Tab-separated table of C-alpha atoms in Angstrom:
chain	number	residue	atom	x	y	z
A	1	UNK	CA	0.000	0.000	0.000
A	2	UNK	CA	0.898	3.157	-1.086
A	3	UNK	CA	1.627	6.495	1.189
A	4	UNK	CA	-1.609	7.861	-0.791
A	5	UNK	CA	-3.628	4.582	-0.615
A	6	UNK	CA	-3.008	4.704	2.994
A	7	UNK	CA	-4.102	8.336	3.665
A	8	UNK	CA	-7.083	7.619	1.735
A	9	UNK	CA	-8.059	4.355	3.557
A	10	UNK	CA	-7.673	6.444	6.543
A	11	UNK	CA	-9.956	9.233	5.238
A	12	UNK	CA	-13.431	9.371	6.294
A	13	UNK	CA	-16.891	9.937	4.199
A	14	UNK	CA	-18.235	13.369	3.710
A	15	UNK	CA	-16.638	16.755	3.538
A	16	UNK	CA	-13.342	17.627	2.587
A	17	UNK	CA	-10.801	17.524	5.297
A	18	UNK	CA	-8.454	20.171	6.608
A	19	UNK	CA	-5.235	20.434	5.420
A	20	UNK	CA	-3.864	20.035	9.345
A	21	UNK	CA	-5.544	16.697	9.069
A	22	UNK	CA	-4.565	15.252	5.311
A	23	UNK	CA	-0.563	16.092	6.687
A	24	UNK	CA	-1.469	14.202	10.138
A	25	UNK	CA	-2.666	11.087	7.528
A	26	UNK	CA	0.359	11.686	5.582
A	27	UNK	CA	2.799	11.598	8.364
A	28	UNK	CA	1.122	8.883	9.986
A	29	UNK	CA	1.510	6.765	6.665
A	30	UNK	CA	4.926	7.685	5.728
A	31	UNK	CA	5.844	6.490	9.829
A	32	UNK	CA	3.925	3.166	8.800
A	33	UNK	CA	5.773	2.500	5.752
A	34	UNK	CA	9.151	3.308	7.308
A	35	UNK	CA	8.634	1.009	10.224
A	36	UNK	CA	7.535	-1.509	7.600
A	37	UNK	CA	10.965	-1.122	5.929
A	38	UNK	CA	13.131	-0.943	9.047
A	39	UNK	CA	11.263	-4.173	10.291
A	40	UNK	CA	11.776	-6.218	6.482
A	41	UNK	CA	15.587	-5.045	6.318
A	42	UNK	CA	16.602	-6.223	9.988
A	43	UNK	CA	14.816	-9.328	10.435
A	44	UNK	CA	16.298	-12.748	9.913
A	45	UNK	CA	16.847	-13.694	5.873
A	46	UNK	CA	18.409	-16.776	4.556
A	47	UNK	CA	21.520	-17.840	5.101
A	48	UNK	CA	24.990	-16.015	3.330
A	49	UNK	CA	23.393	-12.847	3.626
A	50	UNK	CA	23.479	-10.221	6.406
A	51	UNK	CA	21.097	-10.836	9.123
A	52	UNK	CA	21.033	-6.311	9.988
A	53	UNK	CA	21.790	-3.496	7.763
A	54	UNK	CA	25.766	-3.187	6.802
A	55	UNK	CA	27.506	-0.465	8.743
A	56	UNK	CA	29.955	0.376	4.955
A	57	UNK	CA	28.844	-1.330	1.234
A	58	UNK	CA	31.564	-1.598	-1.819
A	59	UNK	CA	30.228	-2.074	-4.918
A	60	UNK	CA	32.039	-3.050	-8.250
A	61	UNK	CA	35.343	-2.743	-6.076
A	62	UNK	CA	39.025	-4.622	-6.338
A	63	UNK	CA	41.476	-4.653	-3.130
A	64	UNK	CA	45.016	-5.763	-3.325
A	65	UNK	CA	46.950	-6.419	-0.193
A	66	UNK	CA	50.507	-6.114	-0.190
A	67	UNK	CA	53.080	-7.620	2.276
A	68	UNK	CA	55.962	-5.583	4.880
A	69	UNK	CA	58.076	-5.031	1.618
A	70	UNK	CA	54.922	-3.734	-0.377
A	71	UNK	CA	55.129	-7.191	-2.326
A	72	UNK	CA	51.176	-8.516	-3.776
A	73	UNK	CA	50.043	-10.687	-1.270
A	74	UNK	CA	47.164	-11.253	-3.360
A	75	UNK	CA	44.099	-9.401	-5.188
A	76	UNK	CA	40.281	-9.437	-4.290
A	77	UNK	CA	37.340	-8.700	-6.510
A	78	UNK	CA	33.485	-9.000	-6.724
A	79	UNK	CA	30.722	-6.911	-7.195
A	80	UNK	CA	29.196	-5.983	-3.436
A	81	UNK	CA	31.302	-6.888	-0.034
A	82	UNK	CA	28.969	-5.756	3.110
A	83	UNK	CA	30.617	-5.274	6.452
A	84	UNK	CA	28.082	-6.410	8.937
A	85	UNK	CA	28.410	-4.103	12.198
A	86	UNK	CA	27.761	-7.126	14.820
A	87	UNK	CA	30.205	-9.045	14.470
A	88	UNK	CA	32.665	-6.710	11.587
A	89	UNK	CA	32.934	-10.106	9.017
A	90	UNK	CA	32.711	-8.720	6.123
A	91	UNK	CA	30.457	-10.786	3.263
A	92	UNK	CA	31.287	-11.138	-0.539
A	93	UNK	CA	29.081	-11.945	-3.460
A	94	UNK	CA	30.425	-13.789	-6.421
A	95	UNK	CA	34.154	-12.816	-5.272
A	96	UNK	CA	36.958	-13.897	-7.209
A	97	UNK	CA	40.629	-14.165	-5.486
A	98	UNK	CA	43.647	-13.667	-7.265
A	99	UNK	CA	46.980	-15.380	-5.864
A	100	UNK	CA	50.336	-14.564	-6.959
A	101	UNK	CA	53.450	-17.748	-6.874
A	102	UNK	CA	56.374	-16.409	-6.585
A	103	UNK	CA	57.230	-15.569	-10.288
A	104	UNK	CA	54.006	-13.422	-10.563
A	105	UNK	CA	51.748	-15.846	-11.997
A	106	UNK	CA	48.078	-16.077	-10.085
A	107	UNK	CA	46.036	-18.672	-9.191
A	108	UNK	CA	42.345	-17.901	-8.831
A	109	UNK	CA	39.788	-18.907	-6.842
A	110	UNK	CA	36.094	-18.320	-7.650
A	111	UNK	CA	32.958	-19.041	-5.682
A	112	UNK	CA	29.101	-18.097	-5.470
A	113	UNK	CA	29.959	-16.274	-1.839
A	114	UNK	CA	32.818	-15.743	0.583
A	115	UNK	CA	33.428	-14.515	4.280
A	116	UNK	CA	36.009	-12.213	6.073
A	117	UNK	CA	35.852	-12.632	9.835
A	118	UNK	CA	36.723	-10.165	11.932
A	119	UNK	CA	40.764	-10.761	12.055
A	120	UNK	CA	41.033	-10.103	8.494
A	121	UNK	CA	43.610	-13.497	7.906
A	122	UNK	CA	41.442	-15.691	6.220
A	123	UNK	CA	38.676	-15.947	3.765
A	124	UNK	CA	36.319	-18.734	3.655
A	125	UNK	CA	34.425	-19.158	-0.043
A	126	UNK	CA	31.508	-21.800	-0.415
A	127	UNK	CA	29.174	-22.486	-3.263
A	128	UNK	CA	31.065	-23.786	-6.674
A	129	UNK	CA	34.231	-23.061	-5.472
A	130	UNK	CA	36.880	-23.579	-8.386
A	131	UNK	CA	40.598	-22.740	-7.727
A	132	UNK	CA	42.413	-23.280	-11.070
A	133	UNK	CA	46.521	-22.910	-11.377
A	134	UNK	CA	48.135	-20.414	-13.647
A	135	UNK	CA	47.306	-21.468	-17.257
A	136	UNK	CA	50.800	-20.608	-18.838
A	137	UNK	CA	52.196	-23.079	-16.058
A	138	UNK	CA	51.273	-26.218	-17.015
A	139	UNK	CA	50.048	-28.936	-16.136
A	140	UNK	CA	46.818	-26.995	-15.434
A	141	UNK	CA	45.069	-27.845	-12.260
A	142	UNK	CA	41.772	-27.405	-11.405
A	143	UNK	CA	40.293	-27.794	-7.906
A	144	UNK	CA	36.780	-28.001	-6.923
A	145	UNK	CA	34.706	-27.765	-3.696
A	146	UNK	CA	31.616	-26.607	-1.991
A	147	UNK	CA	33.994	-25.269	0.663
A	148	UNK	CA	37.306	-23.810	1.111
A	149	UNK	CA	39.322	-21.248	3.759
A	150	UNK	CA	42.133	-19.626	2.146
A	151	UNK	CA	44.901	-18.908	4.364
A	152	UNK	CA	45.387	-14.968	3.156
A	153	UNK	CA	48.812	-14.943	4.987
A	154	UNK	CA	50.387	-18.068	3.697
A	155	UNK	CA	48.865	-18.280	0.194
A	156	UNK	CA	47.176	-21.338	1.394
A	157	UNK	CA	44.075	-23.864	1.273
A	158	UNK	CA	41.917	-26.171	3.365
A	159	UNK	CA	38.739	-28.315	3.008
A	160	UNK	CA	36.664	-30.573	5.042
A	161	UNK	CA	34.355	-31.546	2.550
A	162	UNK	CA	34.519	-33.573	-1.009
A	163	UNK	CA	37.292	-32.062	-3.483
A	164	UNK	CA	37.797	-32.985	-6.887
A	165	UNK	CA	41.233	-31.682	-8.930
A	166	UNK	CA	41.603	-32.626	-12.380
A	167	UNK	CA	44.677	-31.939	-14.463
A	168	UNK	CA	44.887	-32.898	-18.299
A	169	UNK	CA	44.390	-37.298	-18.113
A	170	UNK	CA	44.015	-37.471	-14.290
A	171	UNK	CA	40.478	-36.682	-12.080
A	172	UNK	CA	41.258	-37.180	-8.268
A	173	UNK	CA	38.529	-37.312	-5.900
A	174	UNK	CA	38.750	-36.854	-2.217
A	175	UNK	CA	37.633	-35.658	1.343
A	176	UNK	CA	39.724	-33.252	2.911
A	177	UNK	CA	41.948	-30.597	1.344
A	178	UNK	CA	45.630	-29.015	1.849
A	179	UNK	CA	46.994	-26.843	-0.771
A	180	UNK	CA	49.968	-24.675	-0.709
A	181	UNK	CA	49.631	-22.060	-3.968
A	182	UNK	CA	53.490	-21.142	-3.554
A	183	UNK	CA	54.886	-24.307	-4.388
A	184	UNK	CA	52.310	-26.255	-6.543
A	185	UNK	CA	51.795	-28.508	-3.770
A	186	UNK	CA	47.909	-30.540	-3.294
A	187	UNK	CA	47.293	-33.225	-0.888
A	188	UNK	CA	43.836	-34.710	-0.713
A	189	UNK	CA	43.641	-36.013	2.323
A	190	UNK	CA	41.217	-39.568	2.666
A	191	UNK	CA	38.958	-41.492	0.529
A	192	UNK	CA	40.827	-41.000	-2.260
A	193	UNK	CA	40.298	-42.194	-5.467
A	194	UNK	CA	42.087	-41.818	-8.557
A	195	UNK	CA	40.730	-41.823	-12.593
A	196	UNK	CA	43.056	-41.837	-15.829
A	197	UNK	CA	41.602	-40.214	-18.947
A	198	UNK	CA	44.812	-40.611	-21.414
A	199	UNK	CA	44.126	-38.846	-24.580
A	200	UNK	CA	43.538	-41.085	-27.351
């Protein structure tokens, strides 16, 4: 309902009313509506998004973070990241996270959402999380996961859940996940199970 609908559902039969009493009805109404709003942005919503209004919203924004000797430590991007003012996590859409190896090539790591807690030294993404190796480094690698919490200090990568990496003629599958991005190194950690795809 509308600010006018409302002052008119308010408005009785029969002569006009006074002007002190159509801006009563419109205050009244525009108090209703805002209440209505205040109520519908701070409740409860579903899960991955904030549960109160932000306290500072980026849009369309890139960050890069660079180490004591002003070295890339790596490069953030997305289209909205939300600070909530609880508990100061911050909360990224679509974000996609660039890591440099040591001879400037990047990783990156893509997901539906991701979270900054409070500290600021890690970054967990979940939903269709890919990480994929540099692709003039081969052999490319591709990880995949519906979680993983990037180490921001150490260029590194865990997972509890199911992985899968694939590299050209080999799929592994997996639960549990260490990756170190400096060094190339992987390690699944249980139920492991290995496929061979050799090109014909």
């Amino acid at each position: 309902m509308s600010i006018h609908e409302t002052a008119r559902a308010f408005a009785p039969a029969g002569p006009r009313m006074s002007w002190r009493a159509t801006l009563t009805l419109l205050l009244l109404a525009a108090a209703i509506a805002s209440g209505w709003s205040v109520w519908r942005n701070s409740r409860p919503v579903d899960e991955g998004v904030l549960r109160s209004r932000p306290d500072y919203l980026l849009r369309d924004y890139e960050i890069t973070s660079l180490d004591k000797q002003g070295k890339e430590q790596f490069t953030l991007r997305g289209p909205i990241l939300q600070r909530d003012p609880a508990d100061l996590a911050m909360h990224l859409a679509t974000p996609q996270f660039l890591v440099p190896d040591p001879e400037g090539h990047y990783w990156e790591v893509r997901a539906d959402e991701g979270l900054v807690p409070a500290g600021g030294d890690s970054l967990e993404v979940r939903g269709r999380v890919s990480a994929q190796s540099p692709a003039d480094k081969p052999p490319v690698t591709r990880i995949e996961s519906d979680q993983l919490t990037l180490d921001l200090e150490h260029n590194r990568a865990t997972s509890a859940g199911k992985v899968t990496i694939t590299r050209p003629g080999l799929t592994m599958e997996g639960t549990g996940l260490l990756a170190d991005f400096e060094r190339r190194q992987i390690s699944l950690l249980s139920q492991v199970h290995n496929r061979y795809d050799p090109k014909p």
